[in-house]
PDB file of C-alpha atoms in Angstrom:
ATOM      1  CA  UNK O   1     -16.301   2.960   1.802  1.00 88.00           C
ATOM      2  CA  UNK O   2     -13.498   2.808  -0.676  1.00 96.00           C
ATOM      3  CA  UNK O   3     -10.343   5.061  -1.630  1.00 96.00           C
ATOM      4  CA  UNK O   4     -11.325   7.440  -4.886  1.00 96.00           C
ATOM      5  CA  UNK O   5     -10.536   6.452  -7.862  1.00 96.00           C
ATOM      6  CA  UNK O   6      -7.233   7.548  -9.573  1.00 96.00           C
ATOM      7  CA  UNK O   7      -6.098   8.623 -13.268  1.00 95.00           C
ATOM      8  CA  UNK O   8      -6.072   5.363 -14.521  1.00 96.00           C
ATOM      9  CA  UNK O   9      -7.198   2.750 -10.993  1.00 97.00           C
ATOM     10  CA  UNK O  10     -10.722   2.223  -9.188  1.00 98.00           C
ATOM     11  CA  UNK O  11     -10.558  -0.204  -5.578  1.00 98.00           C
ATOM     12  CA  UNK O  12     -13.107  -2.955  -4.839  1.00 98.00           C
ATOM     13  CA  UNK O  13     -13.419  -5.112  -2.338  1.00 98.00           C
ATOM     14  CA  UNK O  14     -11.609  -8.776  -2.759  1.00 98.00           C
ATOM     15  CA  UNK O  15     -14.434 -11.236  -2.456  1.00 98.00           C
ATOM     16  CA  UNK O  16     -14.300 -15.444  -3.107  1.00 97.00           C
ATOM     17  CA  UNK O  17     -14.962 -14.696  -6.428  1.00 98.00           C
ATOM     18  CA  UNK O  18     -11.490 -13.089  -7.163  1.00 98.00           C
ATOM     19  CA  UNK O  19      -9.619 -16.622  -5.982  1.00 98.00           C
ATOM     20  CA  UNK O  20      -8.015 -17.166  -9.164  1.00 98.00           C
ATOM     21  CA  UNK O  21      -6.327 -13.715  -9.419  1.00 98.00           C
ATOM     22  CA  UNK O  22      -4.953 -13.283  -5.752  1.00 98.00           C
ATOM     23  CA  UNK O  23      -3.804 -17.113  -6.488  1.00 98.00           C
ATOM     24  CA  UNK O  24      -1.899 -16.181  -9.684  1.00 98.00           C
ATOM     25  CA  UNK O  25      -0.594 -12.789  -7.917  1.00 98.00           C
ATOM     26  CA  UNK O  26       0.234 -14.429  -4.212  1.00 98.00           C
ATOM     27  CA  UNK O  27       1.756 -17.329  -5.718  1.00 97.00           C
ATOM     28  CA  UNK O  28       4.232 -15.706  -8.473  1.00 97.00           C
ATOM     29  CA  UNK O  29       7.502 -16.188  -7.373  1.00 96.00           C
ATOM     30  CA  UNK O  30       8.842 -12.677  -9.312  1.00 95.00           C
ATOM     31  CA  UNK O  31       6.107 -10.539  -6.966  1.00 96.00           C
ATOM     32  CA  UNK O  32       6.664 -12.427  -3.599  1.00 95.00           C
ATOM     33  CA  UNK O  33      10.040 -12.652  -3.317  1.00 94.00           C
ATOM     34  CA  UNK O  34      10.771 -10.780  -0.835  1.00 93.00           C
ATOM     35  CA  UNK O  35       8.241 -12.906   1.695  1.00 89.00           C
ATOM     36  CA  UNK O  36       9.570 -16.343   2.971  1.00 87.00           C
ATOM     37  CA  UNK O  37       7.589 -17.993  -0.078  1.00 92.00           C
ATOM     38  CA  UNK O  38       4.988 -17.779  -2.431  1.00 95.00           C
ATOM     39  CA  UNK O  39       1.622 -18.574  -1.410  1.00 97.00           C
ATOM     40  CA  UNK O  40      -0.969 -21.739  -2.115  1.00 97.00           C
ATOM     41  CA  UNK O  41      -3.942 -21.334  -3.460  1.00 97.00           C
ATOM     42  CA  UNK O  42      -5.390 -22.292   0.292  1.00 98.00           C
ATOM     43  CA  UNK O  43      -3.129 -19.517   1.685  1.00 97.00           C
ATOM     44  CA  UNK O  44      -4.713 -17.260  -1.371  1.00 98.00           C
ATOM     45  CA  UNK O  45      -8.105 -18.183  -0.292  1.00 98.00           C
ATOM     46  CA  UNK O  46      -7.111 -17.190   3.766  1.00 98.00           C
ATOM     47  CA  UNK O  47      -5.718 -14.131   2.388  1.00 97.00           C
ATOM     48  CA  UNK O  48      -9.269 -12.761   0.401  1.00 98.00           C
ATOM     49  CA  UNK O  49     -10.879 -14.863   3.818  1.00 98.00           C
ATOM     50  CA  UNK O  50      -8.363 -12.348   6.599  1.00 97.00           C
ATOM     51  CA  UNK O  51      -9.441  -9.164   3.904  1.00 97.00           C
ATOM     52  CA  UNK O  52     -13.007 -10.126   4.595  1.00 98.00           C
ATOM     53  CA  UNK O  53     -12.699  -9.823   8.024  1.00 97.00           C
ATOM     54  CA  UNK O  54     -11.686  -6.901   8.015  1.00 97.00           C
ATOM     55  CA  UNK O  55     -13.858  -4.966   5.832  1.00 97.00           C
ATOM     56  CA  UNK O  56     -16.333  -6.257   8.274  1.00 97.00           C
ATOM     57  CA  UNK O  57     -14.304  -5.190  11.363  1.00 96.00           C
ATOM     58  CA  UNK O  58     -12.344  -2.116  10.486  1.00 96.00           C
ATOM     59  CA  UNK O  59     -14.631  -1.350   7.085  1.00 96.00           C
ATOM     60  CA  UNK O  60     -11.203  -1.431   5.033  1.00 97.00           C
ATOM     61  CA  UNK O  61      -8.438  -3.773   4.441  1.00 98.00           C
ATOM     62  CA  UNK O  62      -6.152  -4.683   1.081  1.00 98.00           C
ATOM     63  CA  UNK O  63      -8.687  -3.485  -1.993  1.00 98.00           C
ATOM     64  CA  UNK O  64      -8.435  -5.320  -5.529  1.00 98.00           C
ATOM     65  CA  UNK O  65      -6.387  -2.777  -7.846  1.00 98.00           C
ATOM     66  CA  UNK O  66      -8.084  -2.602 -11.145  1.00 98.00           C
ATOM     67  CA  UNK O  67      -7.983  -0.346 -14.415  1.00 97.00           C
ATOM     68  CA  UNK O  68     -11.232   1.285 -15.100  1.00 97.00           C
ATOM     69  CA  UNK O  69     -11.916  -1.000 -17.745  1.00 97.00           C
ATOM     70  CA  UNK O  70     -11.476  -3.975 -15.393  1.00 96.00           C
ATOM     71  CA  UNK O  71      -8.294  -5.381 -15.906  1.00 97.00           C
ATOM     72  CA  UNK O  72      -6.836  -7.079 -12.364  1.00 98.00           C
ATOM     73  CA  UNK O  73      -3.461  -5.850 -11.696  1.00 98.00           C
ATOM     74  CA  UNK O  74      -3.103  -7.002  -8.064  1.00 98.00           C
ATOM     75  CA  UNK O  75      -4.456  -5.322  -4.562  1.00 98.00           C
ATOM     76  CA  UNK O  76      -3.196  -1.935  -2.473  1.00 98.00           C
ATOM     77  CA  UNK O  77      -5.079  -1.026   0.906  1.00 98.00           C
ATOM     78  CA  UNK O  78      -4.536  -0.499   4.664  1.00 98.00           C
ATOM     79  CA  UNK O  79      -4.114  -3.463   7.800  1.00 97.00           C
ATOM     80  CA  UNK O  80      -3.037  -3.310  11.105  1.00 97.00           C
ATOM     81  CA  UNK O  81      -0.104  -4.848  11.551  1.00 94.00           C
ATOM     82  CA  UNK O  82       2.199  -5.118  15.007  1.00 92.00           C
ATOM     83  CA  UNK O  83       5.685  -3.530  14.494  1.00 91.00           C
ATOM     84  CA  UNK O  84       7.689  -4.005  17.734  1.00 89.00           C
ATOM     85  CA  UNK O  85       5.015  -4.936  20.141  1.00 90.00           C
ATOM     86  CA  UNK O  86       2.777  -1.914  19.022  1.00 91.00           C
ATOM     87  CA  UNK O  87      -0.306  -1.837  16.503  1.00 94.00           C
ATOM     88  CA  UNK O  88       0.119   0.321  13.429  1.00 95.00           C
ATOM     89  CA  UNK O  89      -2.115   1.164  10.389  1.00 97.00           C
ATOM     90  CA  UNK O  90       0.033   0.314   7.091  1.00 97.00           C
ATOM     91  CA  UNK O  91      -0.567   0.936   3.521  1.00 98.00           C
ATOM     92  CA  UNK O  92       0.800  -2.323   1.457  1.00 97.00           C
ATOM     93  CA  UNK O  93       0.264  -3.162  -2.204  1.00 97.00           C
ATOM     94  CA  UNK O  94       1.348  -6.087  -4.847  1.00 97.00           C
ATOM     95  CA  UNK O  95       1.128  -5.157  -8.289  1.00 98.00           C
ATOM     96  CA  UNK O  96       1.565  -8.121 -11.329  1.00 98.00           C
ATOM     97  CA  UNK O  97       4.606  -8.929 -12.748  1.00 96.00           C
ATOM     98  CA  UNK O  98       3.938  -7.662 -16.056  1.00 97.00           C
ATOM     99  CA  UNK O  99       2.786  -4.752 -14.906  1.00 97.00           C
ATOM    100  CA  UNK O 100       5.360  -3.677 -12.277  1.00 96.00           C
ATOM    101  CA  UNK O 101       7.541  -0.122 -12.979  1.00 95.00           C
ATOM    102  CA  UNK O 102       4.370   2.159 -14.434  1.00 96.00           C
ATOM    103  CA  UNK O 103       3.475   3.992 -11.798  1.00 96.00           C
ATOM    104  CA  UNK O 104       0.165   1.698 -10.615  1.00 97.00           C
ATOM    105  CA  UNK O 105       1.337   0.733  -7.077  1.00 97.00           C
ATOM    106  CA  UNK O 106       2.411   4.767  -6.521  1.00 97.00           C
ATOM    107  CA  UNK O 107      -1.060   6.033  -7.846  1.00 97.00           C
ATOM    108  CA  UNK O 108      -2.897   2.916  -5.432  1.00 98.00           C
ATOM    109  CA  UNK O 109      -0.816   3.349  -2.403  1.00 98.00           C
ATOM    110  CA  UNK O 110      -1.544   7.276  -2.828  1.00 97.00           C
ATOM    111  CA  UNK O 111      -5.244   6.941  -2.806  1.00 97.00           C
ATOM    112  CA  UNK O 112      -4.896   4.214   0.322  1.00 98.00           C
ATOM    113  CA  UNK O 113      -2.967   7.172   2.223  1.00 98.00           C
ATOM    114  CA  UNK O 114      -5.459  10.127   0.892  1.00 97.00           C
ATOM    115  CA  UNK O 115      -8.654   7.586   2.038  1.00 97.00           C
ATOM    116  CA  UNK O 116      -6.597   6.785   5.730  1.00 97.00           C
ATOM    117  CA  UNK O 117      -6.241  10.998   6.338  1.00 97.00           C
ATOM    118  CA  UNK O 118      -9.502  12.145   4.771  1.00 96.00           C
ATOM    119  CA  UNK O 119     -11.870   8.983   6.285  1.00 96.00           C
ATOM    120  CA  UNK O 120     -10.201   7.485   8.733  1.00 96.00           C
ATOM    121  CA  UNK O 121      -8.565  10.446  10.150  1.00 96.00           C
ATOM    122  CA  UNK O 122      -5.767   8.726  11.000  1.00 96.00           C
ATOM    123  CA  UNK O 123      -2.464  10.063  12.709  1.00 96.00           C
ATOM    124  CA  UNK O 124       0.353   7.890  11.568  1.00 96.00           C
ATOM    125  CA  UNK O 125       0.759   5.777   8.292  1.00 98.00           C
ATOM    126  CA  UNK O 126       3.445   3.049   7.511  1.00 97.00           C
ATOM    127  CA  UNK O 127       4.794   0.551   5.164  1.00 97.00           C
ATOM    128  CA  UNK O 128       6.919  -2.726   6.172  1.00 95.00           C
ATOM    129  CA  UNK O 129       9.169  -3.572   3.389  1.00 95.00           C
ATOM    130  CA  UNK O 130      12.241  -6.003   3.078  1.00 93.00           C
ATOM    131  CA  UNK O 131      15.528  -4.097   3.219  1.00 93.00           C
ATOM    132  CA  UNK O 132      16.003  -5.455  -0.304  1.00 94.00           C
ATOM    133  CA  UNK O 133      13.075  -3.999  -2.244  1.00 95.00           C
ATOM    134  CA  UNK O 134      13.945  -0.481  -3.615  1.00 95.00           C
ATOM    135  CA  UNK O 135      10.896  -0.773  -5.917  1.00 96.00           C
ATOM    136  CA  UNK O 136       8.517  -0.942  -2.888  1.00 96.00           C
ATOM    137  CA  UNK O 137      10.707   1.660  -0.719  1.00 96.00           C
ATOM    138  CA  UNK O 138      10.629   3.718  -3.888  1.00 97.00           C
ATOM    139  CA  UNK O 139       6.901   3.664  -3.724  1.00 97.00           C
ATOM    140  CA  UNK O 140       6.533   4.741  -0.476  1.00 97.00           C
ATOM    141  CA  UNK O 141       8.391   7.626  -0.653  1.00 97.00           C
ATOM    142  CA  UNK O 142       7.115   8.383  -3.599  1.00 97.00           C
ATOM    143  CA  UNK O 143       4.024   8.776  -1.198  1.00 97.00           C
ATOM    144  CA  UNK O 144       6.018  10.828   1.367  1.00 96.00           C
ATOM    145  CA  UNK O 145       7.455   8.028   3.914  1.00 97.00           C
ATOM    146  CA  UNK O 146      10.841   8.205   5.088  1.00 96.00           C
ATOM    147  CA  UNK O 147      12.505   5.646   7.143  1.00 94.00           C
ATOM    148  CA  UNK O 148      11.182   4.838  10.609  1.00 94.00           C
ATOM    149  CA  UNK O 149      12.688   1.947  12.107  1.00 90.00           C
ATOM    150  CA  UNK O 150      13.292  -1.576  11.794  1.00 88.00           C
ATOM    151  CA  UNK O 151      10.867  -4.118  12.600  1.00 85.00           C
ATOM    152  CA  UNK O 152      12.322  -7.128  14.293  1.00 82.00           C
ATOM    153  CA  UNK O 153      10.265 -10.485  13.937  1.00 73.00           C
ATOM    154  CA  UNK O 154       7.924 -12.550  11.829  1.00 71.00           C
ATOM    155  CA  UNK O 155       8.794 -14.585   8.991  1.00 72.00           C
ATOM    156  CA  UNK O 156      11.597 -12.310   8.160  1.00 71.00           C
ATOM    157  CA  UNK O 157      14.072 -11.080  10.220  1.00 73.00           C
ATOM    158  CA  UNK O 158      14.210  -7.733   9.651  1.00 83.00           C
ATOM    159  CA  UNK O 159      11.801  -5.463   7.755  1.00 85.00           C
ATOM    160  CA  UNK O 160      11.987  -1.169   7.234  1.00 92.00           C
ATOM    161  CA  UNK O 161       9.618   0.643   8.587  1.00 94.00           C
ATOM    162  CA  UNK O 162       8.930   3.554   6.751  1.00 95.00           C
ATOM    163  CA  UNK O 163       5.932   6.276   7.702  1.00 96.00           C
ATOM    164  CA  UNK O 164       4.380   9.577   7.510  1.00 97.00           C
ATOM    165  CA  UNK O 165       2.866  12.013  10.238  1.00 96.00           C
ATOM    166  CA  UNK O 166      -0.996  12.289   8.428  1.00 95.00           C
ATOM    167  CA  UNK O 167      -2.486  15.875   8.989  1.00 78.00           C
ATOM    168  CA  UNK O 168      -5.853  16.940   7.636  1.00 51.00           C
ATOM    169  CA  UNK O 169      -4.398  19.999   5.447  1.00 43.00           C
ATOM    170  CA  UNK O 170      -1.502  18.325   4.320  1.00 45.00           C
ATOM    171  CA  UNK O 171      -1.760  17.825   0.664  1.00 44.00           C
ATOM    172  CA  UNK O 172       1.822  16.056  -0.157  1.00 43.00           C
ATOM    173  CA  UNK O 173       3.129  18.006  -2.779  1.00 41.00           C
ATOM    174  CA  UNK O 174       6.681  19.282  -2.452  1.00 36.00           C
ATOM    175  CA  UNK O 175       6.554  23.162  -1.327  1.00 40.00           C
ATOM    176  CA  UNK O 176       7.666  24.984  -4.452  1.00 42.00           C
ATOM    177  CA  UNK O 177      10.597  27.295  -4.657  1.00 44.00           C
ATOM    178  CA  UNK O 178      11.567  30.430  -3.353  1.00 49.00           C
ATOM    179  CA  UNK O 179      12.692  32.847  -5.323  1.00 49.00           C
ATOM    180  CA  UNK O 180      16.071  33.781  -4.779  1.00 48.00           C
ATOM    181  CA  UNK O 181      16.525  37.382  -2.471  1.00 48.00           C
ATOM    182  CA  UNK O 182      19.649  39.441  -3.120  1.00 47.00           C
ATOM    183  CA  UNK O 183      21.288  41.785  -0.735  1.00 51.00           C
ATOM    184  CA  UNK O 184      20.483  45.429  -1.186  1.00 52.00           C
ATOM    185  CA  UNK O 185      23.624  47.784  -2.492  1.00 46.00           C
TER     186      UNK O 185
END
């Protein structure tokens, strides 16, 4: 099963086949720069190899993002990950270079949390992010995360943790405004 498509994005699966894409996107030093380094081409291939796995295990993982006409623009999905010595389900996404700032990692991300609450069912919803990158905190808030906690360990000292409680009739829009009420004379 896969998130629905969006406006303007459809999610597939990553498969071998897409090697040459998640080795131009993992390994461009502009989109991973807030990891400890760019990734090989070997390290691309364990990455599609891990998301695999876990389409097989869990029956999700990180997607391929895509336009509906087929152009790659990077991937956007859901992994467990262990944040202080706990498993928790997080939404992550890298989005090319050149196409970075229009809105494609919000509308991905938004579809990965709509597919974790409508299929999954699931309770609780995160992103890790580097303390650094205000595009990718941007995004999830955009989403409806707020800040969490900090996540001590792994490759970088400290990461944000940002979430969201996930309810079946939430829908995620901001409530709109009441009208003002005056005093009676």
């Amino acid at each position: 099963m896969l998130p629905n498509e969006t406006a303007r994005l459809r999610l597939r699966q990553m498969t071998s086949a897409d090697l040459d894409y998640m080795s131009a996107l993992l390994g461009d030093p502009g989109v991973m720069s807030y990891y400890a380094a760019p990734k090989s081409r070997d390290e691309a291939a364990q990455w599609i190899a891990w998301n695999e796995a876990n389409y097989s295990e869990h029956g999700y993982g990180l997607w391929i993002v895509e336009t509906h006409d087929g152009e790659f623009l990077g991937d956007c999905g859901l992994t467990w990950q262990e944040v202080n010595g706990r498993s928790e389900l997080e939404v992550g996404y890298h989005i090319r270079g050149e196409f970075q700032g229009r809105g494609y990692a919000t509308e991905a991300a938004a579809a990965c949390r709509n597919f974790a609450r409508d299929e999954l069912h699931a309770q609780q919803l995160i992103a890790i992010i580097h303390p650094d990158n205000a595009s990718s905190r941007r995004v999830a808030e955009k989403i409806g995360m707020q800040p969490l906690e900090d996540h001590h360990g792994g490759a970088i000292a400290v990461r944000t943790v940002l979430g969201m409680q996930l309810g079946a009739t939430q829908d995620f829009r901001l409530p709109e405004p009441e009208p003002p009420t005056y005093p009676a004379n």
